[in-house]
Amino acid sequence: MARIAGIDLPREKAVLYALPLLYGIGKHNVHDLVAKANIDPRKKIRDLTEAEIGHLREILDREYQIEGDLRREVNGNIRRLMEIGCYRGLRHRRGLPTRGQNTRHNARTRKGKPKTVAGKKKAKK
């Protein structure tokens, strides 16, 4: 099993589909990465040689910010927004969508389980 940046990549997957499991490598980055490393994207992880895996690791370390470093930077950015008290930071603090999405009917992922509010309906006369 190939271990890159502390993550075990699945042996049965092709390189094209296994590398996006690394935090910071997406579907679009992987094409550039594979081209720089001169690896066939359809090749399975189990078929990679140690030299190819080493070359991939070297390129990732040199040109990409992945896994722990990237997570730390993203969390630091969010913490900074919250500390300076800007609008986006307040939205993060309250657990609401930060990019202007509607919250009247949607945003359940950010808001959590629905909280029923008593006395919402009008009383019948």
mmCIF file of N, CA and C in Angstrom:
data_model
loop_
_atom_site.group_PDB
_atom_site.id
_atom_site.type_symbol
_atom_site.label_atom_id
_atom_site.label_comp_id
_atom_site.label_asym_id
_atom_site.label_seq_id
_atom_site.Cartn_x
_atom_site.Cartn_y
_atom_site.Cartn_z
ATOM 1 N N MET A 1 0.849 -1.185 0.000
ATOM 2 C CA MET A 1 0.000 0.000 0.000
ATOM 3 C C MET A 1 0.891 1.244 0.000
ATOM 4 N N ALA A 2 0.610 2.179 -0.886
ATOM 5 C CA ALA A 2 1.384 3.410 -0.978
ATOM 6 C C ALA A 2 0.944 4.370 0.119
ATOM 7 N N ARG A 3 1.914 4.914 0.817
ATOM 8 C CA ARG A 3 1.623 5.863 1.889
ATOM 9 C C ARG A 3 2.213 7.206 1.502
ATOM 10 N N ILE A 4 1.335 8.174 1.277
ATOM 11 C CA ILE A 4 1.771 9.511 0.896
ATOM 12 C C ILE A 4 1.161 10.500 1.871
ATOM 13 N N ALA A 5 1.988 11.350 2.457
ATOM 14 C CA ALA A 5 1.568 12.383 3.408
ATOM 15 C C ALA A 5 0.758 11.802 4.569
ATOM 16 N N GLY A 6 1.138 10.600 5.012
ATOM 17 C CA GLY A 6 0.468 9.978 6.149
ATOM 18 C C GLY A 6 -0.856 9.320 5.824
ATOM 19 N N ILE A 7 -1.204 9.231 4.539
ATOM 20 C CA ILE A 7 -2.465 8.618 4.122
ATOM 21 C C ILE A 7 -2.147 7.368 3.306
ATOM 22 N N ASP A 8 -2.793 6.259 3.655
ATOM 23 C CA ASP A 8 -2.652 5.032 2.879
ATOM 24 C C ASP A 8 -3.602 5.094 1.693
ATOM 25 N N LEU A 9 -3.053 5.061 0.499
ATOM 26 C CA LEU A 9 -3.889 5.082 -0.698
ATOM 27 C C LEU A 9 -4.350 3.660 -1.005
ATOM 28 N N PRO A 10 -5.618 3.473 -1.408
ATOM 29 C CA PRO A 10 -6.125 2.134 -1.697
ATOM 30 C C PRO A 10 -5.412 1.512 -2.891
ATOM 31 N N ARG A 11 -4.983 0.268 -2.723
ATOM 32 C CA ARG A 11 -4.180 -0.419 -3.746
ATOM 33 C C ARG A 11 -4.934 -0.678 -5.038
ATOM 34 N N GLU A 12 -6.220 -0.899 -4.966
ATOM 35 C CA GLU A 12 -6.992 -1.308 -6.145
ATOM 36 C C GLU A 12 -7.452 -0.138 -7.008
ATOM 37 N N LYS A 13 -7.310 1.085 -6.528
ATOM 38 C CA LYS A 13 -7.774 2.236 -7.307
ATOM 39 C C LYS A 13 -6.696 2.705 -8.263
ATOM 40 N N ALA A 14 -7.144 3.329 -9.359
ATOM 41 C CA ALA A 14 -6.220 3.953 -10.292
ATOM 42 C C ALA A 14 -5.662 5.222 -9.660
ATOM 43 N N VAL A 15 -4.484 5.622 -10.104
ATOM 44 C CA VAL A 15 -3.821 6.809 -9.564
ATOM 45 C C VAL A 15 -4.729 8.032 -9.678
ATOM 46 N N LEU A 16 -5.439 8.130 -10.802
ATOM 47 C CA LEU A 16 -6.322 9.265 -11.064
ATOM 48 C C LEU A 16 -7.409 9.413 -9.994
ATOM 49 N N TYR A 17 -7.856 8.298 -9.435
ATOM 50 C CA TYR A 17 -8.944 8.328 -8.448
ATOM 51 C C TYR A 17 -8.450 8.192 -7.011
ATOM 52 N N ALA A 18 -7.221 7.745 -6.827
ATOM 53 C CA ALA A 18 -6.702 7.562 -5.473
ATOM 54 C C ALA A 18 -6.088 8.845 -4.921
ATOM 55 N N LEU A 19 -5.413 9.618 -5.768
ATOM 56 C CA LEU A 19 -4.744 10.826 -5.277
ATOM 57 C C LEU A 19 -5.691 11.887 -4.723
ATOM 58 N N PRO A 20 -6.916 12.064 -5.268
ATOM 59 C CA PRO A 20 -7.808 13.055 -4.658
ATOM 60 C C PRO A 20 -8.250 12.718 -3.233
ATOM 61 N N LEU A 21 -7.895 11.539 -2.723
ATOM 62 C CA LEU A 21 -8.192 11.222 -1.329
ATOM 63 C C LEU A 21 -7.305 12.037 -0.387
ATOM 64 N N LEU A 22 -6.218 12.602 -0.917
ATOM 65 C CA LEU A 22 -5.364 13.478 -0.128
ATOM 66 C C LEU A 22 -6.034 14.841 -0.018
ATOM 67 N N TYR A 23 -6.101 15.400 1.181
ATOM 68 C CA TYR A 23 -6.697 16.716 1.402
ATOM 69 C C TYR A 23 -5.834 17.753 0.699
ATOM 70 N N GLY A 24 -6.431 18.499 -0.211
ATOM 71 C CA GLY A 24 -5.703 19.521 -0.946
ATOM 72 C C GLY A 24 -5.415 19.139 -2.385
ATOM 73 N N ILE A 25 -5.688 17.889 -2.756
ATOM 74 C CA ILE A 25 -5.535 17.446 -4.145
ATOM 75 C C ILE A 25 -6.926 17.120 -4.659
ATOM 76 N N GLY A 26 -7.336 17.833 -5.700
ATOM 77 C CA GLY A 26 -8.669 17.628 -6.249
ATOM 78 C C GLY A 26 -8.632 16.927 -7.588
ATOM 79 N N LYS A 27 -9.799 16.797 -8.196
ATOM 80 C CA LYS A 27 -9.914 16.123 -9.488
ATOM 81 C C LYS A 27 -9.108 16.818 -10.570
ATOM 82 N N HIS A 28 -9.015 18.148 -10.469
ATOM 83 C CA HIS A 28 -8.341 18.905 -11.519
ATOM 84 C C HIS A 28 -6.833 18.967 -11.284
ATOM 85 N N ASN A 29 -6.387 19.048 -10.032
ATOM 86 C CA ASN A 29 -4.953 19.084 -9.729
ATOM 87 C C ASN A 29 -4.267 17.784 -10.111
ATOM 88 N N VAL A 30 -4.989 16.688 -10.007
ATOM 89 C CA VAL A 30 -4.370 15.376 -10.174
ATOM 90 C C VAL A 30 -3.834 15.199 -11.598
ATOM 91 N N HIS A 31 -4.464 15.796 -12.585
ATOM 92 C CA HIS A 31 -3.980 15.680 -13.963
ATOM 93 C C HIS A 31 -2.610 16.348 -14.102
ATOM 94 N N ASP A 32 -2.452 17.536 -13.521
ATOM 95 C CA ASP A 32 -1.159 18.223 -13.565
ATOM 96 C C ASP A 32 -0.096 17.429 -12.814
ATOM 97 N N LEU A 33 -0.470 16.910 -11.658
ATOM 98 C CA LEU A 33 0.456 16.159 -10.822
ATOM 99 C C LEU A 33 0.961 14.906 -11.534
ATOM 100 N N VAL A 34 0.048 14.171 -12.162
ATOM 101 C CA VAL A 34 0.415 12.939 -12.860
ATOM 102 C C VAL A 34 1.292 13.254 -14.077
ATOM 103 N N ALA A 35 0.999 14.369 -14.758
ATOM 104 C CA ALA A 35 1.811 14.753 -15.920
ATOM 105 C C ALA A 35 3.231 15.124 -15.481
ATOM 106 N N LYS A 36 3.373 15.839 -14.370
ATOM 107 C CA LYS A 36 4.701 16.217 -13.877
ATOM 108 C C LYS A 36 5.505 14.997 -13.443
ATOM 109 N N ALA A 37 4.808 13.982 -12.901
ATOM 110 C CA ALA A 37 5.489 12.786 -12.407
ATOM 111 C C ALA A 37 5.689 11.740 -13.505
ATOM 112 N N ASN A 38 5.160 11.996 -14.701
ATOM 113 C CA ASN A 38 5.250 11.041 -15.829
ATOM 114 C C ASN A 38 4.711 9.660 -15.448
ATOM 115 N N ILE A 39 3.507 9.648 -14.902
ATOM 116 C CA ILE A 39 2.849 8.396 -14.502
ATOM 117 C C ILE A 39 1.562 8.272 -15.291
ATOM 118 N N ASP A 40 1.251 7.053 -15.729
ATOM 119 C CA ASP A 40 -0.005 6.792 -16.433
ATOM 120 C C ASP A 40 -1.143 6.914 -15.422
ATOM 121 N N PRO A 41 -2.129 7.806 -15.664
ATOM 122 C CA PRO A 41 -3.196 8.006 -14.679
ATOM 123 C C PRO A 41 -4.090 6.786 -14.470
ATOM 124 N N ARG A 42 -4.107 5.867 -15.433
ATOM 125 C CA ARG A 42 -4.956 4.677 -15.281
ATOM 126 C C ARG A 42 -4.250 3.541 -14.555
ATOM 127 N N LYS A 43 -2.978 3.729 -14.240
ATOM 128 C CA LYS A 43 -2.198 2.707 -13.548
ATOM 129 C C LYS A 43 -2.709 2.561 -12.112
ATOM 130 N N LYS A 44 -2.809 1.338 -11.636
ATOM 131 C CA LYS A 44 -3.265 1.086 -10.268
ATOM 132 C C LYS A 44 -2.151 1.438 -9.283
ATOM 133 N N ILE A 45 -2.534 1.771 -8.070
ATOM 134 C CA ILE A 45 -1.563 2.128 -7.034
ATOM 135 C C ILE A 45 -0.636 0.948 -6.756
ATOM 136 N N ARG A 46 -1.152 -0.262 -6.781
ATOM 137 C CA ARG A 46 -0.327 -1.439 -6.492
ATOM 138 C C ARG A 46 0.767 -1.652 -7.533
ATOM 139 N N ASP A 47 0.562 -1.123 -8.756
ATOM 140 C CA ASP A 47 1.531 -1.319 -9.838
ATOM 141 C C ASP A 47 2.608 -0.238 -9.875
ATOM 142 N N LEU A 48 2.517 0.767 -9.025
ATOM 143 C CA LEU A 48 3.529 1.830 -9.000
ATOM 144 C C LEU A 48 4.816 1.304 -8.372
ATOM 145 N N THR A 49 5.932 1.719 -8.923
ATOM 146 C CA THR A 49 7.223 1.340 -8.342
ATOM 147 C C THR A 49 7.559 2.297 -7.200
ATOM 148 N N GLU A 50 8.531 1.914 -6.387
ATOM 149 C CA GLU A 50 8.956 2.775 -5.281
ATOM 150 C C GLU A 50 9.503 4.098 -5.804
ATOM 151 N N ALA A 51 10.173 4.059 -6.970
ATOM 152 C CA ALA A 51 10.724 5.281 -7.561
ATOM 153 C C ALA A 51 9.593 6.239 -7.953
ATOM 154 N N GLU A 52 8.512 5.702 -8.539
ATOM 155 C CA GLU A 52 7.379 6.544 -8.938
ATOM 156 C C GLU A 52 6.685 7.144 -7.721
ATOM 157 N N ILE A 53 6.529 6.342 -6.682
ATOM 158 C CA ILE A 53 5.906 6.836 -5.453
ATOM 159 C C ILE A 53 6.782 7.918 -4.826
ATOM 160 N N GLY A 54 8.082 7.706 -4.826
ATOM 161 C CA GLY A 54 9.013 8.698 -4.299
ATOM 162 C C GLY A 54 8.964 10.000 -5.092
ATOM 163 N N HIS A 55 8.858 9.870 -6.408
ATOM 164 C CA HIS A 55 8.769 11.057 -7.269
ATOM 165 C C HIS A 55 7.475 11.823 -6.990
ATOM 166 N N LEU A 56 6.373 11.098 -6.810
ATOM 167 C CA LEU A 56 5.095 11.738 -6.458
ATOM 168 C C LEU A 56 5.217 12.496 -5.137
ATOM 169 N N ARG A 57 5.808 11.842 -4.124
ATOM 170 C CA ARG A 57 5.983 12.472 -2.812
ATOM 171 C C ARG A 57 6.807 13.750 -2.937
ATOM 172 N N GLU A 58 7.870 13.669 -3.726
ATOM 173 C CA GLU A 58 8.766 14.813 -3.906
ATOM 174 C C GLU A 58 8.029 15.995 -4.541
ATOM 175 N N ILE A 59 7.248 15.728 -5.578
ATOM 176 C CA ILE A 59 6.480 16.785 -6.253
ATOM 177 C C ILE A 59 5.442 17.377 -5.301
ATOM 178 N N LEU A 60 4.757 16.512 -4.548
ATOM 179 C CA LEU A 60 3.743 16.988 -3.603
ATOM 180 C C LEU A 60 4.373 17.874 -2.527
ATOM 181 N N ASP A 61 5.529 17.469 -2.012
ATOM 182 C CA ASP A 61 6.188 18.269 -0.979
ATOM 183 C C ASP A 61 6.653 19.611 -1.522
ATOM 184 N N ARG A 62 7.142 19.609 -2.763
ATOM 185 C CA ARG A 62 7.733 20.808 -3.334
ATOM 186 C C ARG A 62 6.685 21.811 -3.821
ATOM 187 N N GLU A 63 5.612 21.329 -4.452
ATOM 188 C CA GLU A 63 4.717 22.226 -5.168
ATOM 189 C C GLU A 63 3.312 22.369 -4.584
ATOM 190 N N TYR A 64 2.899 21.464 -3.724
ATOM 191 C CA TYR A 64 1.537 21.503 -3.207
ATOM 192 C C TYR A 64 1.548 21.577 -1.698
ATOM 193 N N GLN A 65 0.537 22.231 -1.160
ATOM 194 C CA GLN A 65 0.329 22.237 0.284
ATOM 195 C C GLN A 65 -0.824 21.284 0.552
ATOM 196 N N ILE A 66 -0.556 20.196 1.268
ATOM 197 C CA ILE A 66 -1.581 19.166 1.465
ATOM 198 C C ILE A 66 -1.664 18.761 2.930
ATOM 199 N N GLU A 67 -2.738 18.050 3.239
ATOM 200 C CA GLU A 67 -3.009 17.439 4.541
ATOM 201 C C GLU A 67 -2.830 18.403 5.703
ATOM 202 N N GLY A 68 -1.997 18.086 6.676
ATOM 203 C CA GLY A 68 -1.918 18.833 7.939
ATOM 204 C C GLY A 68 -1.604 20.301 7.779
ATOM 205 N N ASP A 69 -0.635 20.630 6.916
ATOM 206 C CA ASP A 69 -0.259 22.037 6.725
ATOM 207 C C ASP A 69 -1.431 22.842 6.184
ATOM 208 N N LEU A 70 -2.128 22.285 5.195
ATOM 209 C CA LEU A 70 -3.255 22.985 4.587
ATOM 210 C C LEU A 70 -4.410 23.123 5.564
ATOM 211 N N ARG A 71 -4.703 22.061 6.303
ATOM 212 C CA ARG A 71 -5.771 22.121 7.309
ATOM 213 C C ARG A 71 -5.460 23.199 8.362
ATOM 214 N N ARG A 72 -4.205 23.250 8.797
ATOM 215 C CA ARG A 72 -3.796 24.240 9.791
ATOM 216 C C ARG A 72 -3.980 25.654 9.253
ATOM 217 N N GLU A 73 -3.599 25.865 7.987
ATOM 218 C CA GLU A 73 -3.732 27.198 7.400
ATOM 219 C C GLU A 73 -5.199 27.607 7.272
ATOM 220 N N VAL A 74 -6.042 26.685 6.815
ATOM 221 C CA VAL A 74 -7.471 26.989 6.655
ATOM 222 C C VAL A 74 -8.105 27.310 8.004
ATOM 223 N N ASN A 75 -7.800 26.490 9.014
ATOM 224 C CA ASN A 75 -8.342 26.755 10.353
ATOM 225 C C ASN A 75 -7.838 28.078 10.910
ATOM 226 N N GLY A 76 -6.577 28.406 10.625
ATOM 227 C CA GLY A 76 -6.021 29.687 11.061
ATOM 228 C C GLY A 76 -6.735 30.858 10.404
ATOM 229 N N ASN A 77 -7.048 30.720 9.118
ATOM 230 C CA ASN A 77 -7.768 31.779 8.406
ATOM 231 C C ASN A 77 -9.154 31.994 8.999
ATOM 232 N N ILE A 78 -9.846 30.891 9.301
ATOM 233 C CA ILE A 78 -11.187 30.997 9.887
ATOM 234 C C ILE A 78 -11.106 31.620 11.277
ATOM 235 N N ARG A 79 -10.117 31.196 12.070
ATOM 236 C CA ARG A 79 -9.939 31.750 13.413
ATOM 237 C C ARG A 79 -9.660 33.252 13.344
ATOM 238 N N ARG A 80 -8.845 33.674 12.368
ATOM 239 C CA ARG A 80 -8.530 35.102 12.199
ATOM 240 C C ARG A 80 -9.794 35.897 11.878
ATOM 241 N N LEU A 81 -10.643 35.365 10.984
ATOM 242 C CA LEU A 81 -11.891 36.053 10.642
ATOM 243 C C LEU A 81 -12.781 36.206 11.874
ATOM 244 N N MET A 82 -12.814 35.168 12.709
ATOM 245 C CA MET A 82 -13.644 35.226 13.905
ATOM 246 C C MET A 82 -13.094 36.241 14.905
ATOM 247 N N GLU A 83 -11.763 36.308 15.028
ATOM 248 C CA GLU A 83 -11.152 37.227 15.996
ATOM 249 C C GLU A 83 -11.348 38.687 15.614
ATOM 250 N N ILE A 84 -11.235 39.002 14.317
ATOM 251 C CA ILE A 84 -11.381 40.407 13.927
ATOM 252 C C ILE A 84 -12.840 40.836 13.886
ATOM 253 N N GLY A 85 -13.753 39.866 13.968
ATOM 254 C CA GLY A 85 -15.177 40.189 14.085
ATOM 255 C C GLY A 85 -15.825 40.642 12.800
ATOM 256 N N CYS A 86 -15.291 40.238 11.652
ATOM 257 C CA CYS A 86 -15.918 40.618 10.392
ATOM 258 C C CYS A 86 -17.185 39.770 10.178
ATOM 259 N N TYR A 87 -17.938 40.126 9.173
ATOM 260 C CA TYR A 87 -19.223 39.452 8.927
ATOM 261 C C TYR A 87 -19.036 37.949 8.732
ATOM 262 N N ARG A 88 -18.054 37.582 7.906
ATOM 263 C CA ARG A 88 -17.816 36.147 7.680
ATOM 264 C C ARG A 88 -17.426 35.436 8.966
ATOM 265 N N GLY A 89 -16.643 36.104 9.804
ATOM 266 C CA GLY A 89 -16.248 35.521 11.078
ATOM 267 C C GLY A 89 -17.436 35.313 11.999
ATOM 268 N N LEU A 90 -18.367 36.270 12.011
ATOM 269 C CA LEU A 90 -19.576 36.125 12.829
ATOM 270 C C LEU A 90 -20.423 34.963 12.348
ATOM 271 N N ARG A 91 -20.528 34.802 11.033
ATOM 272 C CA ARG A 91 -21.297 33.691 10.484
ATOM 273 C C ARG A 91 -20.652 32.355 10.862
ATOM 274 N N HIS A 92 -19.327 32.287 10.842
ATOM 275 C CA HIS A 92 -18.634 31.070 11.279
ATOM 276 C C HIS A 92 -18.930 30.810 12.750
ATOM 277 N N ARG A 93 -18.857 31.857 13.559
ATOM 278 C CA ARG A 93 -19.069 31.722 14.994
ATOM 279 C C ARG A 93 -20.477 31.211 15.298
ATOM 280 N N ARG A 94 -21.465 31.683 14.539
ATOM 281 C CA ARG A 94 -22.855 31.277 14.772
ATOM 282 C C ARG A 94 -23.219 29.979 14.077
ATOM 283 N N GLY A 95 -22.330 29.447 13.254
ATOM 284 C CA GLY A 95 -22.606 28.190 12.556
ATOM 285 C C GLY A 95 -23.602 28.344 11.429
ATOM 286 N N LEU A 96 -23.564 29.483 10.760
ATOM 287 C CA LEU A 96 -24.470 29.749 9.635
ATOM 288 C C LEU A 96 -23.666 29.811 8.342
ATOM 289 N N PRO A 97 -24.327 29.732 7.181
ATOM 290 C CA PRO A 97 -23.599 29.821 5.913
ATOM 291 C C PRO A 97 -22.865 31.156 5.797
ATOM 292 N N THR A 98 -21.647 31.126 5.286
ATOM 293 C CA THR A 98 -20.821 32.331 5.264
ATOM 294 C C THR A 98 -20.837 33.045 3.925
ATOM 295 N N ARG A 99 -21.387 32.446 2.900
ATOM 296 C CA ARG A 99 -21.273 33.037 1.565
ATOM 297 C C ARG A 99 -22.607 33.514 0.996
ATOM 298 N N GLY A 100 -23.474 34.012 1.837
ATOM 299 C CA GLY A 100 -24.683 34.678 1.375
ATOM 300 C C GLY A 100 -25.838 33.775 1.007
ATOM 301 N N GLN A 101 -25.790 32.498 1.374
ATOM 302 C CA GLN A 101 -26.890 31.608 1.013
ATOM 303 C C GLN A 101 -28.134 31.917 1.839
ATOM 304 N N ASN A 102 -29.272 31.502 1.290
ATOM 305 C CA ASN A 102 -30.553 31.671 1.952
ATOM 306 C C ASN A 102 -30.625 30.743 3.166
ATOM 307 N N THR A 103 -31.154 31.246 4.281
ATOM 308 C CA THR A 103 -31.284 30.389 5.463
ATOM 309 C C THR A 103 -32.734 30.202 5.883
ATOM 310 N N ARG A 104 -33.662 30.771 5.149
ATOM 311 C CA ARG A 104 -35.053 30.644 5.551
ATOM 312 C C ARG A 104 -35.556 29.218 5.362
ATOM 313 N N HIS A 105 -35.224 28.596 4.246
ATOM 314 C CA HIS A 105 -35.725 27.249 3.976
ATOM 315 C C HIS A 105 -34.619 26.217 3.861
ATOM 316 N N ASN A 106 -33.383 26.653 3.694
ATOM 317 C CA ASN A 106 -32.287 25.717 3.483
ATOM 318 C C ASN A 106 -31.253 25.842 4.586
ATOM 319 N N ALA A 107 -30.044 25.447 4.316
ATOM 320 C CA ALA A 107 -28.896 25.561 5.230
ATOM 321 C C ALA A 107 -28.981 24.605 6.407
ATOM 322 N N ARG A 108 -29.652 23.478 6.264
ATOM 323 C CA ARG A 108 -29.757 22.516 7.363
ATOM 324 C C ARG A 108 -28.401 21.926 7.736
ATOM 325 N N THR A 109 -27.495 21.814 6.776
ATOM 326 C CA THR A 109 -26.183 21.259 7.077
ATOM 327 C C THR A 109 -25.460 22.135 8.088
ATOM 328 N N ARG A 110 -25.509 23.435 7.899
ATOM 329 C CA ARG A 110 -24.820 24.348 8.805
ATOM 330 C C ARG A 110 -25.616 24.594 10.084
ATOM 331 N N LYS A 111 -26.944 24.657 9.984
ATOM 332 C CA LYS A 111 -27.766 25.018 11.144
ATOM 333 C C LYS A 111 -28.027 23.852 12.080
ATOM 334 N N GLY A 112 -27.889 22.630 11.591
ATOM 335 C CA GLY A 112 -28.139 21.463 12.435
ATOM 336 C C GLY A 112 -29.600 21.041 12.396
ATOM 337 N N LYS A 113 -29.984 20.207 13.366
ATOM 338 C CA LYS A 113 -31.352 19.717 13.400
ATOM 339 C C LYS A 113 -32.331 20.868 13.599
ATOM 340 N N PRO A 114 -33.533 20.775 12.998
ATOM 341 C CA PRO A 114 -34.509 21.864 13.147
ATOM 342 C C PRO A 114 -34.938 22.029 14.601
ATOM 343 N N LYS A 115 -35.017 23.269 15.036
ATOM 344 C CA LYS A 115 -35.481 23.570 16.392
ATOM 345 C C LYS A 115 -36.882 24.151 16.272
ATOM 346 N N THR A 116 -37.858 23.478 16.817
ATOM 347 C CA THR A 116 -39.240 23.936 16.724
ATOM 348 C C THR A 116 -39.438 25.154 17.615
ATOM 349 N N VAL A 117 -40.093 26.174 17.053
ATOM 350 C CA VAL A 117 -40.361 27.400 17.800
ATOM 351 C C VAL A 117 -41.829 27.395 18.193
ATOM 352 N N ALA A 118 -42.115 27.534 19.484
ATOM 353 C CA ALA A 118 -43.493 27.495 19.971
ATOM 354 C C ALA A 118 -44.203 28.801 19.638
ATOM 355 N N GLY A 119 -45.518 28.706 19.419
ATOM 356 C CA GLY A 119 -46.331 29.892 19.186
ATOM 357 C C GLY A 119 -46.126 30.499 17.815
ATOM 358 N N LYS A 120 -45.766 29.708 16.858
ATOM 359 C CA LYS A 120 -45.502 30.240 15.524
ATOM 360 C C LYS A 120 -46.806 30.413 14.722
ATOM 361 N N LYS A 121 -47.731 29.448 14.880
ATOM 362 C CA LYS A 121 -48.988 29.514 14.142
ATOM 363 C C LYS A 121 -49.956 30.490 14.799
ATOM 364 N N LYS A 122 -50.810 31.084 13.967
ATOM 365 C CA LYS A 122 -51.819 31.996 14.518
ATOM 366 C C LYS A 122 -52.978 31.174 15.113
ATOM 367 N N ALA A 123 -53.525 31.676 16.170
ATOM 368 C CA ALA A 123 -54.636 30.981 16.826
ATOM 369 C C ALA A 123 -55.910 31.165 16.013
ATOM 370 N N LYS A 124 -56.749 30.119 15.972
ATOM 371 C CA LYS A 124 -58.016 30.184 15.253
ATOM 372 C C LYS A 124 -59.013 31.028 16.051
ATOM 373 N N LYS A 125 -59.846 31.803 15.328
ATOM 374 C CA LYS A 125 -60.833 32.656 16.003
ATOM 375 C C LYS A 125 -62.193 32.020 16.020
#
